[in-house]
Every structure is written in structure tokens, then in C-alpha cells.
PDB file of C-alpha atoms in Angstrom:
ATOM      1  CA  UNK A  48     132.493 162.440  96.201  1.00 61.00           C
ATOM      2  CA  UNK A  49     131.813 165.450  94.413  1.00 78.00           C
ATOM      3  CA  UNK A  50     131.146 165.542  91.122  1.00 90.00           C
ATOM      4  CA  UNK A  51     134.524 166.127  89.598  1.00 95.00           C
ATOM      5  CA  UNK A  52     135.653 169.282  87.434  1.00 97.00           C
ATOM      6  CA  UNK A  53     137.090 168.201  83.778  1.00 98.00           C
ATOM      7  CA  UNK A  54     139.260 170.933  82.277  1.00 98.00           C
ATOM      8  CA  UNK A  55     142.701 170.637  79.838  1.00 98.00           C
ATOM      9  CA  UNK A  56     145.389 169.778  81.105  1.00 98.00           C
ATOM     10  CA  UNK A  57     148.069 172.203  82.183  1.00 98.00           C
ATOM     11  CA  UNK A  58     151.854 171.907  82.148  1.00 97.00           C
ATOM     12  CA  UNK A  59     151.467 172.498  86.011  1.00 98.00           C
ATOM     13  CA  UNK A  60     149.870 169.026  86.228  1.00 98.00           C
ATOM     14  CA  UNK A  61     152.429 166.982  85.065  1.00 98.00           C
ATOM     15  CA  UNK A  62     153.766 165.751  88.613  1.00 97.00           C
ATOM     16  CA  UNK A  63     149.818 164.839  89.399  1.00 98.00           C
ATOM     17  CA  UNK A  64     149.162 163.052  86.578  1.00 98.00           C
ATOM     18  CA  UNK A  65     152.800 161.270  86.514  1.00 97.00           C
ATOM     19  CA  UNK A  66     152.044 159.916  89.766  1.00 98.00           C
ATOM     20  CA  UNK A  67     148.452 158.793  88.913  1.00 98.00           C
ATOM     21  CA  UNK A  68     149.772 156.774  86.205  1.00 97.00           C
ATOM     22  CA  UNK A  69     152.303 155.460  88.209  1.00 96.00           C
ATOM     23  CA  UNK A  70     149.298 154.354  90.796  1.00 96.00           C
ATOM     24  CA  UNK A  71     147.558 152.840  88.379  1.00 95.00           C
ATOM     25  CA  UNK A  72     150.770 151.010  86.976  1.00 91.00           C
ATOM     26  CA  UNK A  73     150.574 152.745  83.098  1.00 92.00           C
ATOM     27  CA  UNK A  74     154.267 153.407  83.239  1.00 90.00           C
ATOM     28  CA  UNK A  75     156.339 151.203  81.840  1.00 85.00           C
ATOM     29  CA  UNK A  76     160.288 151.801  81.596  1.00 82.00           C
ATOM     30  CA  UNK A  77     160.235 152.141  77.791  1.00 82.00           C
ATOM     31  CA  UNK A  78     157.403 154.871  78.079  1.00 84.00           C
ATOM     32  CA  UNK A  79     158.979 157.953  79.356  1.00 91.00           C
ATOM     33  CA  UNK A  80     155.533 159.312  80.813  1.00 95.00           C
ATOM     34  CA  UNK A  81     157.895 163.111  80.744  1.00 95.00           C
ATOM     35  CA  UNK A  82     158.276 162.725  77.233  1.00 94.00           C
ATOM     36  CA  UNK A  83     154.720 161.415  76.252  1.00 95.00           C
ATOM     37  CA  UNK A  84     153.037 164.517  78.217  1.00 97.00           C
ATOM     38  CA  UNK A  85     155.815 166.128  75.962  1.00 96.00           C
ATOM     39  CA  UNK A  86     154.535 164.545  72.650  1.00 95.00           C
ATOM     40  CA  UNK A  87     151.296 164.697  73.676  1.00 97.00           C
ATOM     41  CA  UNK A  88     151.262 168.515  74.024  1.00 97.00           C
ATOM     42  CA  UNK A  89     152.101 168.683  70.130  1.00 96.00           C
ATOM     43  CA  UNK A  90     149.371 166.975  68.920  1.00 95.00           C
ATOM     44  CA  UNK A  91     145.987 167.459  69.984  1.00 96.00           C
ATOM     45  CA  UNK A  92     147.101 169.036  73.352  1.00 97.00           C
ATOM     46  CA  UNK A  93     143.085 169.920  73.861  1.00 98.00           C
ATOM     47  CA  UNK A  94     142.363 166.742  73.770  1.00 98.00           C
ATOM     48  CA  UNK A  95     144.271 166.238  76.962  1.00 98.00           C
ATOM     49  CA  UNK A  96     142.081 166.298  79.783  1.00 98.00           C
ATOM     50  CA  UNK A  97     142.186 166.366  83.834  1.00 98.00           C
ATOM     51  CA  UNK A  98     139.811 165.517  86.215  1.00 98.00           C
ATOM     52  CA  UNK A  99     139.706 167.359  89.618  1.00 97.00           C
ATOM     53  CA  UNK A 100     137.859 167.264  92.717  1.00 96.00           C
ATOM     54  CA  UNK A 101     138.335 170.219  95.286  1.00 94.00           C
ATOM     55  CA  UNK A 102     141.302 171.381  93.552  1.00 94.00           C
ATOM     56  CA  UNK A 103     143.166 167.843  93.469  1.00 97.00           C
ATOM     57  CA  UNK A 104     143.667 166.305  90.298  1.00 98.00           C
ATOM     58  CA  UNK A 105     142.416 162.326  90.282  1.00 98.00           C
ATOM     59  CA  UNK A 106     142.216 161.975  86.786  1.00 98.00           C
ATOM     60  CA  UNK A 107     143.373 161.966  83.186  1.00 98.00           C
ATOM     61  CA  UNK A 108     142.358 160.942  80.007  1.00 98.00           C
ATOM     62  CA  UNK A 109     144.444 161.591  76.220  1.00 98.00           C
ATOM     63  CA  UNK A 110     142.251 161.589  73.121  1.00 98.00           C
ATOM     64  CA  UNK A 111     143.861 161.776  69.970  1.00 97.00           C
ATOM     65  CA  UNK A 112     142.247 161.832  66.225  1.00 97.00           C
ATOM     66  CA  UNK A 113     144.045 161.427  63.643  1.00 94.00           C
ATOM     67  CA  UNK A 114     141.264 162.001  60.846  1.00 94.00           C
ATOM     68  CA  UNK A 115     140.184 158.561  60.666  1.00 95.00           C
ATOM     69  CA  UNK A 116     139.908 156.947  64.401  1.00 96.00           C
ATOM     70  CA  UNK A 117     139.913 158.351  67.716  1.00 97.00           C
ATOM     71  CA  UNK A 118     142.093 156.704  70.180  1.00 97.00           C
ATOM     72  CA  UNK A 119     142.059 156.958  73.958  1.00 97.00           C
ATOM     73  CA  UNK A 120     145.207 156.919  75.906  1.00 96.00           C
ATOM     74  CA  UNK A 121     145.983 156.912  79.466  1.00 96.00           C
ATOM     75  CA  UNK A 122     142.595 156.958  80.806  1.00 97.00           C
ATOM     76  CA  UNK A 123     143.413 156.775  84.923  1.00 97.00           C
ATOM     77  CA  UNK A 124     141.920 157.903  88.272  1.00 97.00           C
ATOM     78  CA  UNK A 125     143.576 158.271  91.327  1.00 98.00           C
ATOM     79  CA  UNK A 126     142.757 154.827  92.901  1.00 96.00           C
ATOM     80  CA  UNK A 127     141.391 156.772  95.899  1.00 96.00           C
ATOM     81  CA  UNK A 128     138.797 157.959  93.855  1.00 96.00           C
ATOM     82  CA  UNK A 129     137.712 155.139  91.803  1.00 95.00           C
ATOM     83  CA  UNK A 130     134.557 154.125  91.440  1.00 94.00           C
ATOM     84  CA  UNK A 131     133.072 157.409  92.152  1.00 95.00           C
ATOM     85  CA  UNK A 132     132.173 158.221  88.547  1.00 96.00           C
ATOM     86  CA  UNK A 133     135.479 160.248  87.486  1.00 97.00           C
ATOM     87  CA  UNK A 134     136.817 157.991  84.746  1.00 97.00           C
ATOM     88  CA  UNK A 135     133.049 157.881  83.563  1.00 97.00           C
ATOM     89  CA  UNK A 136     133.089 161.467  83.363  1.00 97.00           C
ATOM     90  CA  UNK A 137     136.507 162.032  81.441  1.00 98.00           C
ATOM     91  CA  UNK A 138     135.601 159.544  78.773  1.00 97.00           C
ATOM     92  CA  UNK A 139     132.546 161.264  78.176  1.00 97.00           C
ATOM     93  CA  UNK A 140     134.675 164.457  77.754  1.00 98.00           C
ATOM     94  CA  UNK A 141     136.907 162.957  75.242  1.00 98.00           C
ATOM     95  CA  UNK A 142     134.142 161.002  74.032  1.00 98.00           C
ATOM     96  CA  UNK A 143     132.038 164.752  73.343  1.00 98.00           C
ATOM     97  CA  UNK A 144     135.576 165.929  71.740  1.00 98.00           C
ATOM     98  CA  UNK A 145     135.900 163.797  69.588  1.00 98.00           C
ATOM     99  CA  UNK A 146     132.601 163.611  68.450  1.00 97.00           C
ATOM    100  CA  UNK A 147     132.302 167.660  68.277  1.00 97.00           C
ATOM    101  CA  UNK A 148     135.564 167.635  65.618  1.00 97.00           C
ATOM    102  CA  UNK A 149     134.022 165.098  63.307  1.00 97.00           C
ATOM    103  CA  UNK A 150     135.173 161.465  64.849  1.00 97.00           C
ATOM    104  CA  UNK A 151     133.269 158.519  63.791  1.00 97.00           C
ATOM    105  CA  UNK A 152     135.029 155.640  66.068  1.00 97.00           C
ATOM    106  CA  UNK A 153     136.976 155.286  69.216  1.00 97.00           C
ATOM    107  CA  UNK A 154     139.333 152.578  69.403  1.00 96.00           C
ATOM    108  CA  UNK A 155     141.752 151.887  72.515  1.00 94.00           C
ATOM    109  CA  UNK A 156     143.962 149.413  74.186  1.00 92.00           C
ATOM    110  CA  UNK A 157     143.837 147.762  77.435  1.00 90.00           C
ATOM    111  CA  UNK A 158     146.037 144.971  78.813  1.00 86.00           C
ATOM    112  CA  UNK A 159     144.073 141.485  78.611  1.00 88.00           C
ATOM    113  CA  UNK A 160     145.004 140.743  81.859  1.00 89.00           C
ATOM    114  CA  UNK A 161     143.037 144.201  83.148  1.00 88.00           C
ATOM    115  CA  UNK A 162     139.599 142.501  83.104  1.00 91.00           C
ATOM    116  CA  UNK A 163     138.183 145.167  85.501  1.00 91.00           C
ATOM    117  CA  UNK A 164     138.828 148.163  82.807  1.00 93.00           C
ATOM    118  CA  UNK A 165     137.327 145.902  79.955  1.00 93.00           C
ATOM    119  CA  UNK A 166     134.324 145.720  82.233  1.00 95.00           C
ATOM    120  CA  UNK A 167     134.737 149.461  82.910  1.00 94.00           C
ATOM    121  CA  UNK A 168     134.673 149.899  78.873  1.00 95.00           C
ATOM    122  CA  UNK A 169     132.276 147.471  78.463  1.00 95.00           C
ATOM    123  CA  UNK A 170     129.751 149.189  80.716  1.00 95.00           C
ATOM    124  CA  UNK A 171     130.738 152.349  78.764  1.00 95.00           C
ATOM    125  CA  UNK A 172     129.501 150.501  75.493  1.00 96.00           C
ATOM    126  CA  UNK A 173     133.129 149.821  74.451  1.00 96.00           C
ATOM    127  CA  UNK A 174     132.778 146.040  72.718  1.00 95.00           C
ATOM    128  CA  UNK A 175     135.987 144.035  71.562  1.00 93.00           C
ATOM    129  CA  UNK A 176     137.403 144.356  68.540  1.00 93.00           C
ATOM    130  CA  UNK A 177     138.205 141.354  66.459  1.00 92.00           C
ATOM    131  CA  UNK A 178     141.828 142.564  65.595  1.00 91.00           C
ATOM    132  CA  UNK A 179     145.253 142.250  66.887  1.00 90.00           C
ATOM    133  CA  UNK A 180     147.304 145.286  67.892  1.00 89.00           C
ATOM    134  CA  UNK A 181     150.727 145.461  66.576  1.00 90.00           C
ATOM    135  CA  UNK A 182     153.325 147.974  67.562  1.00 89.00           C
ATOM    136  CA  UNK A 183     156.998 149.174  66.332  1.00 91.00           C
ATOM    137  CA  UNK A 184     158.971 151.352  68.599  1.00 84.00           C
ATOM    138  CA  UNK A 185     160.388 154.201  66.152  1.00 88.00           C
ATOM    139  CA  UNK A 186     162.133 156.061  68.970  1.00 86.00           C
ATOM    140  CA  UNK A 187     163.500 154.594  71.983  1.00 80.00           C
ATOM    141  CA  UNK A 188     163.134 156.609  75.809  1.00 78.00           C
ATOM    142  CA  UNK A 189     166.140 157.097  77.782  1.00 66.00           C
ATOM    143  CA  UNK A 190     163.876 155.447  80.702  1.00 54.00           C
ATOM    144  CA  UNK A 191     164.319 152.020  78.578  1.00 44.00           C
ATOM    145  CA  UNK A 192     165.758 149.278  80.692  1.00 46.00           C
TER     146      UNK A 192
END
């Protein structure tokens, strides 16, 4: 594979990235992924990046900082082109980003069940945490079933 191209992500890939997540099963129905390319493009939109390889998009990656931790969202490649160094390459993108405007720790969430991706992190130098991750839906998507 060649090596791929990171860039920002443009309102033009939406469709492309929609359907990557959807590959990789990140969508859920209470996640609009519409609306959270929506949000997302409000708050650290440059932090928003896409992966391409001759002119395809086959990956995507959302950092967000928030002045005290990074976070990673949505890190996926197409699953065509996994294990061909793409989602290595975006996370040292957002990784660089981050870094570049002042961030002192990356935190992110993966299913417990995904035990490939914690390996993927893990060979990245992610560790586990020794926390639990709560959550409180403030706004509920139309998608919700």
C-alpha cells in the first residue's frame, strides 16, 4: 500500500467517512454520525483528520482538547486497508496536534470486547487506565431507536 496522505477533513468527505464508520461498526443508532461530523466541525474542526491513499479516503481520526486532556474519537480505517500502517499514521497526526497546541495526555475509549484495537493502542504505547468511564446523554439524535 502506499503510504497514505493525512490532510483535514473536508465537508466533501462526509459520505466516505460515514461509511467507514459504518464498516468498522462505530455507529450506533443513538449516535447520529451526520450530526457528530456536524458537532465536530464546531469544535476543533482541525483536529479532524482523513487518511487517503490514491485519492480514496480509508481513514479518519477526531482529536479534541479541551485544555486539560486530549481525547481521540473515531479512529477507523477502511477494513480493506487495515493493517497497512494508516491508523498508525493518523494517530500520529493527532498525536503531533495535540502535542504542537500544548496537550499533556491522550485519553480514549474503546469497547472491552474490541481486544484487537487495545492491542492496536497498546502497540501505540496506549496503557489502561485504572478508571471507569461514565456517560450522560444531554441531547438525544433523531437516529435513537
Amino acid at each position: 500500500m502506499t503510504q497514505p496522505h493525512i490532510r483535514p477533513f473536508a465537508l466533501a468527505d462526509s459520505e466516505a467517512v460515514i461509511a467507514i464508520w459504518e464498516a468498522c461498526h462505530l455507529t450506533v443508532p443513538w449516535n447520529d454520525p451526520h450530526r457528530d461530523i456536524a458537532r465536530k466541525m464546531q469544535v476543533n474542526p482541525e483536529l479532524f483528520l482523513v487518511a487517503e491513499v490514491n485519492g480514496r479516503v480509508v481513514g479518519t481520526v477526531m482529536g479534541g482538547y479541551e485544555g486539560h486532556r486530549g481525547w481521540v474519537n473515531y479512529l477507523a480505517v477502511h477494513p480493506d486497508a487495515q493493517k497497512q500502517g494508516v491508523g498508525r499514521a493518523l494517530m500520529q497526526a493527532v498525536e503531533a496536534k495535540l502535542l504542537a497546541i500544548g496537550c499533556p495526555k491522550i485519553n480514549l475509549q474503546v469497547r472491552q470486547s474490541n481486544t484487537a484495537v487495545i492491542q492496536f493502542y497498546g502497540h501505540l504505547d496506549y496503557h489502561i487506565d485504572d478508571v471507569i468511564s461514565l456517560g450522560k446523554r444531554l441531547i438525544e439524535d433523531e437516529r435513537r431507536k
